[in-house]
Amino acid sequence: MTEVRLRAIEPEDLDEIYNIENQLEMWTVGYSNAPYSRYLLHDYIANTTSDIYAERQLRLMVENEKGEIVGIADLNDFEPRHNRAEMGIVVKKDERGKGYARAMVEKLLEYARTVIHLHQVYVVISESNESALHLFREMGFYDKNVLEDWIFDGQKYRNAVFLHFFL
């Protein structure tokens, strides 16, 4: 079984975050449509409190059992009144297919349940991202809605699937 560890972002992570966040294919699945500058990411790292209640988001670095960074996991759009948040994970391109995505989701769900005491976590995934949909469905996320023309990939609009998980 693949093991991962979640940890806070450190200043030394700047290059890793810069490389992950500036992968063009990531822009079609997230909310970014422009590259992040080193300055902007440095400023984010320097000023984040890692307090999900203050910032309404929490970004964590993910390491494998050797202490190597394999990706980034986050909880965003945190709604404390209703105890829910959106989950996001990114596995580095050269680390995909090794079980890290499943391990990241498991670890982030455990954190959301035991540390933040969330009631619900959700994801929004393009219908064309079959591997991600399969992973989340297999892990117990429920399909709730199809969001028509929700994601624009630069060429065309794609439907997205809203899936949720009760903790």
Coordinates of N, CA, C and O in Angstrom, one line a residue:
M1 N 0.8 -1.2 0.0 CA 0.0 0.0 0.0 C 0.9 1.2 0.0 O 1.9 1.3 0.7
T2 N 0.5 2.2 -0.8 CA 1.3 3.4 -0.9 C 1.0 4.3 0.3 O -0.1 4.5 0.6
E3 N 2.0 4.9 0.8 CA 1.9 5.8 2.0 C 2.3 7.2 1.6 O 3.3 7.4 0.8
V4 N 1.6 8.2 2.1 CA 2.0 9.6 1.9 C 1.9 10.3 3.3 O 1.2 9.8 4.2
R5 N 2.5 11.5 3.3 CA 2.4 12.3 4.5 C 2.0 13.7 4.0 O 2.6 14.2 3.0
L6 N 1.1 14.3 4.7 CA 0.7 15.7 4.4 C 1.6 16.6 5.4 O 1.8 16.3 6.5
R7 N 2.0 17.7 4.8 CA 2.7 18.7 5.7 C 2.5 20.1 5.2 O 2.1 20.3 4.0
A8 N 2.8 21.1 6.0 CA 2.6 22.5 5.7 C 3.6 22.8 4.6 O 4.7 22.2 4.4
I9 N 3.3 23.9 3.8 CA 4.2 24.4 2.8 C 5.3 25.2 3.5 O 5.1 25.9 4.4
E10 N 6.5 24.9 3.0 CA 7.7 25.6 3.5 C 8.3 26.5 2.4 O 8.1 26.2 1.2
P11 N 9.1 27.5 2.7 CA 9.7 28.3 1.7 C 10.6 27.5 0.7 O 10.6 27.9 -0.5
E12 N 11.1 26.4 1.1 CA 11.9 25.6 0.2 C 11.1 24.9 -0.9 O 11.6 24.4 -1.8
D13 N 9.8 24.9 -0.7 CA 8.9 24.3 -1.7 C 8.6 25.2 -2.9 O 7.9 24.7 -3.8
L14 N 9.1 26.4 -2.9 CA 8.8 27.3 -4.0 C 8.9 26.7 -5.4 O 8.0 26.8 -6.2
D15 N 10.1 26.1 -5.7 CA 10.3 25.6 -7.0 C 9.4 24.5 -7.4 O 8.9 24.4 -8.5
E16 N 9.1 23.6 -6.4 CA 8.1 22.5 -6.7 C 6.7 23.0 -7.0 O 6.1 22.6 -7.9
I17 N 6.3 24.0 -6.1 CA 5.0 24.5 -6.3 C 4.9 25.3 -7.7 O 3.9 25.1 -8.4
Y18 N 5.9 26.0 -8.0 CA 6.0 26.7 -9.3 C 5.9 25.8 -10.4 O 5.1 26.0 -11.4
N19 N 6.6 24.7 -10.4 CA 6.6 23.7 -11.5 C 5.2 23.0 -11.6 O 4.7 22.8 -12.7
I20 N 4.6 22.6 -10.5 CA 3.3 22.0 -10.5 C 2.2 22.9 -10.9 O 1.4 22.6 -11.8
E21 N 2.2 24.1 -10.4 CA 1.1 25.0 -10.7 C 1.2 25.6 -12.1 O 0.1 26.0 -12.6
N22 N 2.3 25.5 -12.7 CA 2.5 26.1 -14.0 C 2.5 25.1 -15.2 O 2.9 25.3 -16.3
Q23 N 1.9 23.9 -14.9 CA 1.7 22.9 -15.9 C 0.5 23.2 -16.7 O -0.6 23.3 -16.1
L24 N 0.6 23.4 -17.9 CA -0.5 23.9 -18.8 C -1.8 23.0 -18.6 O -2.9 23.6 -18.6
E25 N -1.6 21.7 -18.6 CA -2.8 20.8 -18.5 C -3.5 21.0 -17.2 O -4.7 20.7 -17.1
M26 N -2.9 21.5 -16.2 CA -3.6 21.8 -14.9 C -4.6 22.9 -15.0 O -5.6 23.0 -14.3
W27 N -4.3 23.8 -15.9 CA -5.2 25.0 -16.0 C -6.6 24.7 -16.5 O -7.6 25.4 -16.2
T28 N -6.7 23.6 -17.2 CA -8.0 23.2 -17.7 C -8.9 22.5 -16.7 O -10.1 22.3 -16.9
V29 N -8.3 22.0 -15.6 CA -9.1 21.4 -14.6 C -9.3 22.2 -13.3 O -10.1 21.9 -12.5
G30 N -8.6 23.3 -13.2 CA -8.7 24.2 -12.1 C -9.3 25.5 -12.4 O -10.0 25.6 -13.5
Y31 N -9.0 26.5 -11.6 CA -9.6 27.8 -11.8 C -8.5 28.8 -12.4 O -8.9 30.0 -12.6
S32 N -7.3 28.4 -12.6 CA -6.3 29.3 -13.1 C -6.3 29.3 -14.6 O -6.5 28.3 -15.2
N33 N -6.0 30.5 -15.1 CA -5.9 30.5 -16.6 C -4.6 31.3 -17.0 O -4.5 31.8 -18.1
A34 N -3.7 31.5 -16.1 CA -2.5 32.2 -16.3 C -1.4 31.6 -15.4 O -1.7 31.1 -14.4
P35 N -0.1 31.7 -15.9 CA 0.9 31.2 -15.1 C 1.1 32.0 -13.8 O 0.8 33.1 -13.7
Y36 N 1.6 31.3 -12.7 CA 1.9 31.9 -11.5 C 3.3 32.4 -11.5 O 4.2 31.6 -11.9
S37 N 3.6 33.6 -11.1 CA 5.0 34.0 -11.0 C 5.6 33.5 -9.7 O 4.9 33.2 -8.7
R38 N 6.9 33.4 -9.7 CA 7.7 33.1 -8.5 C 7.3 34.1 -7.4 O 7.2 33.7 -6.2
Y39 N 7.3 35.3 -7.8 CA 7.0 36.4 -6.8 C 5.6 36.1 -6.1 O 5.5 36.2 -4.9
L40 N 4.6 35.8 -6.9 CA 3.3 35.6 -6.3 C 3.3 34.4 -5.4 O 2.7 34.4 -4.3
L41 N 3.9 33.3 -5.9 CA 4.0 32.1 -5.0 C 4.8 32.3 -3.8 O 4.4 31.8 -2.7
H42 N 5.9 33.0 -3.9 CA 6.7 33.4 -2.7 C 5.9 34.2 -1.7 O 5.9 33.9 -0.5
D43 N 5.1 35.1 -2.2 CA 4.3 35.9 -1.4 C 3.2 35.1 -0.7 O 2.9 35.2 0.5
Y44 N 2.6 34.1 -1.4 CA 1.6 33.2 -0.8 C 2.2 32.4 0.3 O 1.7 32.3 1.4
I45 N 3.4 31.8 0.0 CA 4.1 31.0 1.0 C 4.4 31.8 2.2 O 4.2 31.3 3.4
A46 N 4.9 33.0 2.0 CA 5.3 33.8 3.2 C 4.1 34.3 4.0 O 4.3 34.5 5.2
N47 N 3.0 34.4 3.4 CA 1.8 35.0 4.1 C 0.7 34.0 4.5 O -0.2 34.4 5.2
T48 N 0.8 32.8 4.1 CA -0.2 31.8 4.5 C -0.1 31.5 5.9 O 1.0 31.4 6.5
T49 N -1.2 31.4 6.6 CA -1.2 31.0 8.0 C -1.5 29.5 8.2 O -1.4 29.0 9.3
S50 N -1.9 28.9 7.1 CA -2.4 27.5 7.1 C -3.5 27.3 8.1 O -3.7 26.2 8.7
D51 N -4.3 28.4 8.3 CA -5.5 28.3 9.1 C -6.7 28.3 8.2 O -7.1 29.3 7.7
I52 N -7.3 27.2 8.1 CA -8.4 27.0 7.2 C -9.6 27.9 7.6 O -10.4 28.4 6.8
Y53 N -9.7 28.2 8.9 CA -10.8 29.0 9.4 C -10.6 30.5 9.0 O -11.5 31.2 8.7
A54 N -9.3 30.9 8.9 CA -9.0 32.3 8.6 C -9.0 32.5 7.1 O -9.5 33.5 6.5
E55 N -8.4 31.5 6.4 CA -8.2 31.7 4.9 C -9.2 31.0 4.0 O -9.2 31.2 2.8
R56 N -10.1 30.2 4.6 CA -11.1 29.4 3.9 C -10.5 28.4 2.9 O -11.2 27.9 2.1
Q57 N -9.2 28.1 3.1 CA -8.5 27.1 2.3 C -7.3 26.6 3.0 O -6.8 27.3 3.9
L58 N -6.8 25.5 2.6 CA -5.7 24.9 3.2 C -4.9 24.1 2.1 O -5.5 23.2 1.5
R59 N -3.7 24.5 1.9 CA -2.9 23.8 0.9 C -1.8 23.1 1.6 O -1.1 23.7 2.5
L60 N -1.6 21.8 1.2 CA -0.6 21.0 1.9 C 0.3 20.3 0.9 O -0.1 19.9 -0.2
M61 N 1.6 20.2 1.2 CA 2.5 19.4 0.4 C 2.3 17.9 0.7 O 2.0 17.6 1.9
V62 N 2.5 17.1 -0.3 CA 2.4 15.6 -0.1 C 3.7 15.0 -0.4 O 4.3 15.2 -1.5
E63 N 4.2 14.2 0.6 CA 5.5 13.5 0.5 C 5.3 12.0 0.5 O 4.3 11.5 1.2
N64 N 6.1 11.3 -0.2 CA 6.1 9.8 -0.1 C 6.9 9.3 1.1 O 7.4 10.2 1.9
E65 N 7.0 8.0 1.2 CA 7.7 7.5 2.4 C 9.2 7.8 2.4 O 9.8 7.7 3.5
K66 N 9.8 8.3 1.3 CA 11.2 8.7 1.3 C 11.3 10.2 1.5 O 12.4 10.7 1.5
G67 N 10.2 10.9 1.8 CA 10.3 12.3 2.0 C 10.3 13.2 0.7 O 10.6 14.4 0.8
E68 N 10.1 12.5 -0.4 CA 10.1 13.3 -1.7 C 8.7 13.8 -2.0 O 7.7 13.2 -1.7
I69 N 8.6 15.0 -2.5 CA 7.3 15.6 -2.8 C 6.7 14.9 -4.1 O 7.4 14.8 -5.1
V70 N 5.5 14.4 -3.9 CA 4.8 13.8 -5.0 C 3.6 14.5 -5.4 O 3.0 14.2 -6.5
G71 N 3.2 15.6 -4.7 CA 2.1 16.4 -5.1 C 1.6 17.4 -4.1 O 2.3 17.7 -3.1
I72 N 0.5 18.0 -4.4 CA -0.1 19.0 -3.5 C -1.6 18.6 -3.3 O -2.3 18.1 -4.2
A73 N -2.0 18.8 -2.1 CA -3.4 18.5 -1.7 C -4.0 19.7 -1.1 O -3.3 20.4 -0.3
D74 N -5.3 20.0 -1.4 CA -5.9 21.1 -0.7 C -7.4 21.0 -0.4 O -8.0 20.2 -1.1
L75 N -7.8 21.7 0.5 CA -9.2 21.9 0.8 C -9.5 23.4 0.6 O -8.8 24.2 1.2
N76 N -10.4 23.7 -0.2 CA -10.7 25.1 -0.5 C -12.2 25.3 -0.5 O -13.0 24.4 -0.3
D77 N -12.6 26.5 -0.6 CA -14.0 26.9 -0.5 C -14.6 26.4 0.8 O -15.8 25.9 0.8
F78 N -13.8 26.4 1.8 CA -14.3 25.9 3.1 C -15.4 26.7 3.6 O -15.4 28.0 3.7
E79 N -16.5 26.0 4.1 CA -17.7 26.7 4.6 C -17.9 26.1 6.0 O -18.4 25.1 6.2
P80 N -17.4 26.9 7.0 CA -17.4 26.4 8.4 C -18.8 26.3 9.0 O -19.1 25.4 9.8
R81 N -19.8 27.1 8.5 CA -21.1 27.0 9.0 C -21.8 25.6 8.7 O -22.5 25.0 9.5
H82 N -21.4 25.1 7.5 CA -22.0 23.9 7.0 C -21.0 22.7 7.0 O -21.3 21.6 6.6
N83 N -19.8 23.0 7.5 CA -18.8 22.0 7.7 C -18.5 21.2 6.4 O -18.5 20.0 6.4
R84 N -18.2 21.9 5.3 CA -17.9 21.3 4.0 C -16.8 22.1 3.3 O -16.6 23.3 3.6
A85 N -16.1 21.4 2.4 CA -15.0 22.0 1.6 C -14.8 21.2 0.4 O -15.2 20.0 0.3
E86 N -14.3 21.9 -0.6 CA -13.9 21.2 -1.9 C -12.5 20.6 -1.8 O -11.6 21.3 -1.2
M87 N -12.3 19.4 -2.2 CA -11.0 18.8 -2.2 C -10.3 18.9 -3.6 O -11.0 18.8 -4.6
G88 N -9.0 19.1 -3.5 CA -8.3 19.1 -4.8 C -6.9 18.4 -4.5 O -6.3 18.6 -3.5
I89 N -6.5 17.6 -5.5 CA -5.2 17.0 -5.4 C -4.5 17.1 -6.8 O -5.2 17.1 -7.8
V90 N -3.2 17.2 -6.7 CA -2.4 17.2 -7.9 C -1.2 16.2 -7.6 O -0.5 16.4 -6.7
V91 N -1.1 15.2 -8.5 CA 0.1 14.3 -8.4 C 1.0 14.8 -9.5 O 0.6 15.0 -10.6
K92 N 2.3 14.9 -9.1 CA 3.3 15.3 -10.1 C 3.3 14.3 -11.3 O 3.1 13.1 -11.1
K93 N 3.5 14.9 -12.5 CA 3.4 14.1 -13.7 C 4.2 12.8 -13.6 O 3.8 11.7 -14.0
D94 N 5.5 12.9 -13.2 CA 6.3 11.7 -13.1 C 6.1 10.7 -12.0 O 6.7 9.7 -11.9
E95 N 5.1 11.1 -11.1 CA 4.7 10.2 -10.0 C 3.3 9.6 -10.2 O 2.9 8.9 -9.3
R96 N 2.7 9.8 -11.3 CA 1.4 9.3 -11.6 C 1.4 7.8 -11.8 O 2.4 7.3 -12.3
G97 N 0.3 7.1 -11.5 CA 0.2 5.7 -11.7 C 0.9 4.8 -10.6 O 1.1 3.6 -10.8
K98 N 1.3 5.5 -9.5 CA 2.0 4.7 -8.5 C 1.1 4.6 -7.2 O 1.6 4.2 -6.2
G99 N -0.2 5.0 -7.3 CA -1.1 4.9 -6.1 C -1.1 6.1 -5.2 O -1.8 6.1 -4.2
Y100 N -0.4 7.2 -5.6 CA -0.3 8.3 -4.8 C -1.7 9.1 -4.7 O -2.0 9.6 -3.7
A101 N -2.4 9.1 -5.8 CA -3.7 9.8 -5.8 C -4.6 9.2 -4.7 O -5.2 10.0 -3.9
R102 N -4.8 7.9 -4.7 CA -5.6 7.3 -3.8 C -5.1 7.5 -2.3 O -5.9 7.9 -1.4
A103 N -3.8 7.4 -2.1 CA -3.3 7.7 -0.8 C -3.5 9.1 -0.4 O -3.8 9.4 0.8
M104 N -3.4 10.0 -1.3 CA -3.6 11.5 -1.0 C -5.1 11.7 -0.6 O -5.3 12.4 0.4
V105 N -6.0 11.1 -1.3 CA -7.4 11.3 -1.0 C -7.7 10.7 0.4 O -8.4 11.3 1.2
E106 N -7.2 9.5 0.6 CA -7.4 8.8 1.9 C -6.9 9.7 3.1 O -7.6 9.9 4.1
K107 N -5.7 10.2 2.9 CA -5.0 11.0 4.0 C -5.8 12.3 4.2 O -6.0 12.8 5.3
L108 N -6.2 12.9 3.1 CA -6.9 14.2 3.2 C -8.3 14.0 3.8 O -8.7 14.9 4.6
L109 N -9.0 12.9 3.5 CA -10.3 12.6 4.1 C -10.1 12.4 5.6 O -10.9 12.9 6.4
E110 N -9.0 11.7 6.0 CA -8.8 11.4 7.4 C -8.5 12.8 8.1 O -9.0 13.0 9.2
Y111 N -7.7 13.6 7.5 CA -7.4 14.9 8.1 C -8.7 15.8 8.2 O -9.0 16.4 9.3
A112 N -9.5 15.8 7.2 CA -10.8 16.5 7.2 C -11.7 16.0 8.3 O -12.4 16.8 8.9
R113 N -11.7 14.7 8.5 CA -12.6 14.1 9.5 C -12.1 14.4 10.9 O -12.9 14.8 11.8
T114 N -10.8 14.1 11.1 CA -10.3 14.1 12.5 C -9.8 15.4 13.0 O -9.8 15.7 14.2
V115 N -9.3 16.3 12.1 CA -8.7 17.5 12.5 C -9.7 18.7 12.4 O -9.9 19.5 13.3
I116 N -10.3 18.8 11.2 CA -11.2 19.9 10.9 C -12.6 19.6 11.2 O -13.4 20.5 11.4
H117 N -12.9 18.3 11.4 CA -14.3 17.8 11.7 C -15.3 18.2 10.7 O -16.4 18.7 11.0
L118 N -14.9 18.1 9.4 CA -15.9 18.3 8.3 C -16.9 17.3 8.2 O -16.7 16.1 8.6
H119 N -18.1 17.7 7.7 CA -19.2 16.7 7.5 C -19.2 16.2 6.1 O -19.6 15.1 5.8
Q120 N -18.7 17.1 5.2 CA -18.8 16.7 3.7 C -17.7 17.3 3.0 O -17.2 18.4 3.2
V121 N -17.2 16.5 2.0 CA -16.1 17.0 1.1 C -16.6 16.7 -0.3 O -17.3 15.7 -0.5
Y122 N -16.3 17.6 -1.2 CA -16.8 17.4 -2.6 C -15.7 17.7 -3.6 O -14.7 18.3 -3.3
V123 N -15.9 17.1 -4.8 CA -15.0 17.4 -5.9 C -15.8 17.7 -7.1 O -16.9 17.3 -7.2
V124 N -15.2 18.5 -8.0 CA -15.8 18.8 -9.3 C -14.8 18.3 -10.4 O -13.7 18.9 -10.4
I125 N -15.2 17.3 -11.2 CA -14.2 16.7 -12.1 C -14.8 16.7 -13.5 O -16.0 16.3 -13.7
S126 N -14.0 17.0 -14.5 CA -14.5 17.0 -15.9 C -14.9 15.6 -16.2 O -14.3 14.6 -15.8
E127 N -16.0 15.5 -17.0 CA -16.5 14.2 -17.5 C -15.4 13.4 -18.3 O -15.4 12.2 -18.3
S128 N -14.5 14.2 -18.9 CA -13.5 13.5 -19.7 C -12.4 12.9 -18.9 O -11.5 12.2 -19.4
N129 N -12.3 13.3 -17.6 CA -11.2 12.8 -16.7 C -11.7 11.5 -16.1 O -12.0 11.4 -14.9
E130 N -11.7 10.4 -16.9 CA -12.3 9.1 -16.5 C -11.5 8.5 -15.4 O -12.1 7.9 -14.5
S131 N -10.2 8.6 -15.3 CA -9.4 8.0 -14.3 C -9.8 8.7 -12.9 O -9.9 8.0 -11.9
A132 N -9.9 10.0 -12.9 CA -10.2 10.7 -11.6 C -11.6 10.3 -11.2 O -11.9 10.0 -10.0
L133 N -12.6 10.3 -12.1 CA -14.0 9.9 -11.8 C -14.0 8.5 -11.2 O -14.7 8.2 -10.2
H134 N -13.3 7.6 -11.9 CA -13.2 6.2 -11.4 C -12.7 6.1 -10.0 O -13.2 5.4 -9.1
L135 N -11.6 6.8 -9.7 CA -11.0 6.8 -8.4 C -11.9 7.3 -7.3 O -12.1 6.6 -6.3
F136 N -12.5 8.5 -7.5 CA -13.4 9.0 -6.5 C -14.7 8.2 -6.3 O -15.1 8.0 -5.2
R137 N -15.2 7.7 -7.4 CA -16.4 6.8 -7.2 C -16.0 5.5 -6.5 O -16.8 5.1 -5.6
E138 N -14.9 4.9 -6.8 CA -14.4 3.7 -6.1 C -14.2 4.0 -4.7 O -14.3 3.1 -3.8
M139 N -13.8 5.2 -4.3 CA -13.5 5.5 -2.9 C -14.8 5.9 -2.1 O -14.7 6.3 -1.0
G140 N -15.9 5.9 -2.8 CA -17.2 6.1 -2.0 C -17.8 7.5 -2.3 O -18.8 7.8 -1.6
F141 N -17.2 8.3 -3.2 CA -17.9 9.6 -3.5 C -19.1 9.3 -4.3 O -19.1 8.4 -5.2
Y142 N -20.2 10.0 -4.1 CA -21.4 9.9 -4.7 C -21.6 10.9 -5.8 O -21.3 12.1 -5.6
D143 N -22.1 10.5 -7.0 CA -22.4 11.4 -8.0 C -23.6 12.2 -7.6 O -24.6 11.6 -7.1
K144 N -23.6 13.5 -7.7 CA -24.7 14.3 -7.3 C -25.3 15.0 -8.5 O -26.5 14.9 -8.8
N145 N -24.5 15.7 -9.3 CA -25.1 16.4 -10.5 C -24.0 16.4 -11.6 O -22.8 16.3 -11.4
V146 N -24.5 16.6 -12.8 CA -23.7 16.9 -13.9 C -23.8 18.4 -14.2 O -25.0 18.9 -14.3
L147 N -22.7 19.1 -14.2 CA -22.7 20.6 -14.4 C -22.4 20.8 -15.9 O -21.3 20.6 -16.4
E148 N -23.4 21.2 -16.7 CA -23.2 21.3 -18.1 C -22.3 22.5 -18.5 O -22.4 23.6 -17.9
D149 N -21.4 22.2 -19.4 CA -20.5 23.2 -20.0 C -19.8 24.0 -18.8 O -19.5 25.2 -18.9
W150 N -19.4 23.3 -17.8 CA -18.8 23.8 -16.6 C -17.3 24.2 -16.8 O -16.8 25.2 -16.2
I151 N -16.6 23.4 -17.6 CA -15.1 23.6 -17.7 C -14.8 23.9 -19.1 O -15.1 23.2 -20.0
F152 N -14.1 25.1 -19.3 CA -13.6 25.4 -20.7 C -12.1 25.1 -20.8 O -11.3 25.6 -20.0
D153 N -11.8 24.2 -21.7 CA -10.4 23.8 -21.8 C -9.6 24.6 -22.8 O -8.5 24.2 -23.1
G154 N -10.1 25.7 -23.2 CA -9.4 26.5 -24.2 C -9.9 26.2 -25.6 O -9.6 27.0 -26.5
Q155 N -10.5 25.1 -25.8 CA -11.0 24.7 -27.1 C -12.5 24.6 -27.1 O -13.2 25.0 -28.0
K156 N -13.0 23.9 -26.1 CA -14.5 23.7 -26.0 C -14.9 23.6 -24.5 O -14.1 23.4 -23.6
Y157 N -16.2 23.7 -24.3 CA -16.8 23.5 -23.0 C -17.0 22.0 -22.7 O -17.5 21.3 -23.6
R158 N -16.7 21.6 -21.5 CA -16.9 20.3 -21.1 C -17.8 20.2 -19.8 O -17.7 21.1 -19.0
N159 N -18.6 19.1 -19.8 CA -19.4 18.9 -18.6 C -18.5 18.5 -17.4 O -17.4 17.9 -17.7
A160 N -18.9 18.8 -16.2 CA -18.2 18.3 -15.0 C -19.2 17.5 -14.2 O -20.4 17.7 -14.2
V161 N -18.6 16.7 -13.3 CA -19.4 15.9 -12.4 C -19.2 16.4 -11.0 O -18.0 16.5 -10.6
F162 N -20.2 16.6 -10.3 CA -20.1 17.0 -8.9 C -20.3 15.7 -8.1 O -21.3 15.1 -8.1
L163 N -19.3 15.4 -7.3 CA -19.3 14.2 -6.4 C -19.1 14.6 -5.0 O -18.3 15.6 -4.7
H164 N -19.7 14.0 -4.0 CA -19.5 14.3 -2.6 C -19.3 13.1 -1.8 O -19.7 12.0 -2.2
F165 N -18.8 13.3 -0.6 CA -18.4 12.3 0.3 C -18.8 12.7 1.7 O -18.4 13.8 2.1
F166 N -19.6 11.9 2.4 CA -19.9 12.2 3.8 C -18.9 11.6 4.8 O -18.6 10.4 4.6
L167 N -18.4 12.4 5.7 CA -17.3 11.9 6.6 C -17.9 11.4 7.8 O -19.0 11.7 8.3

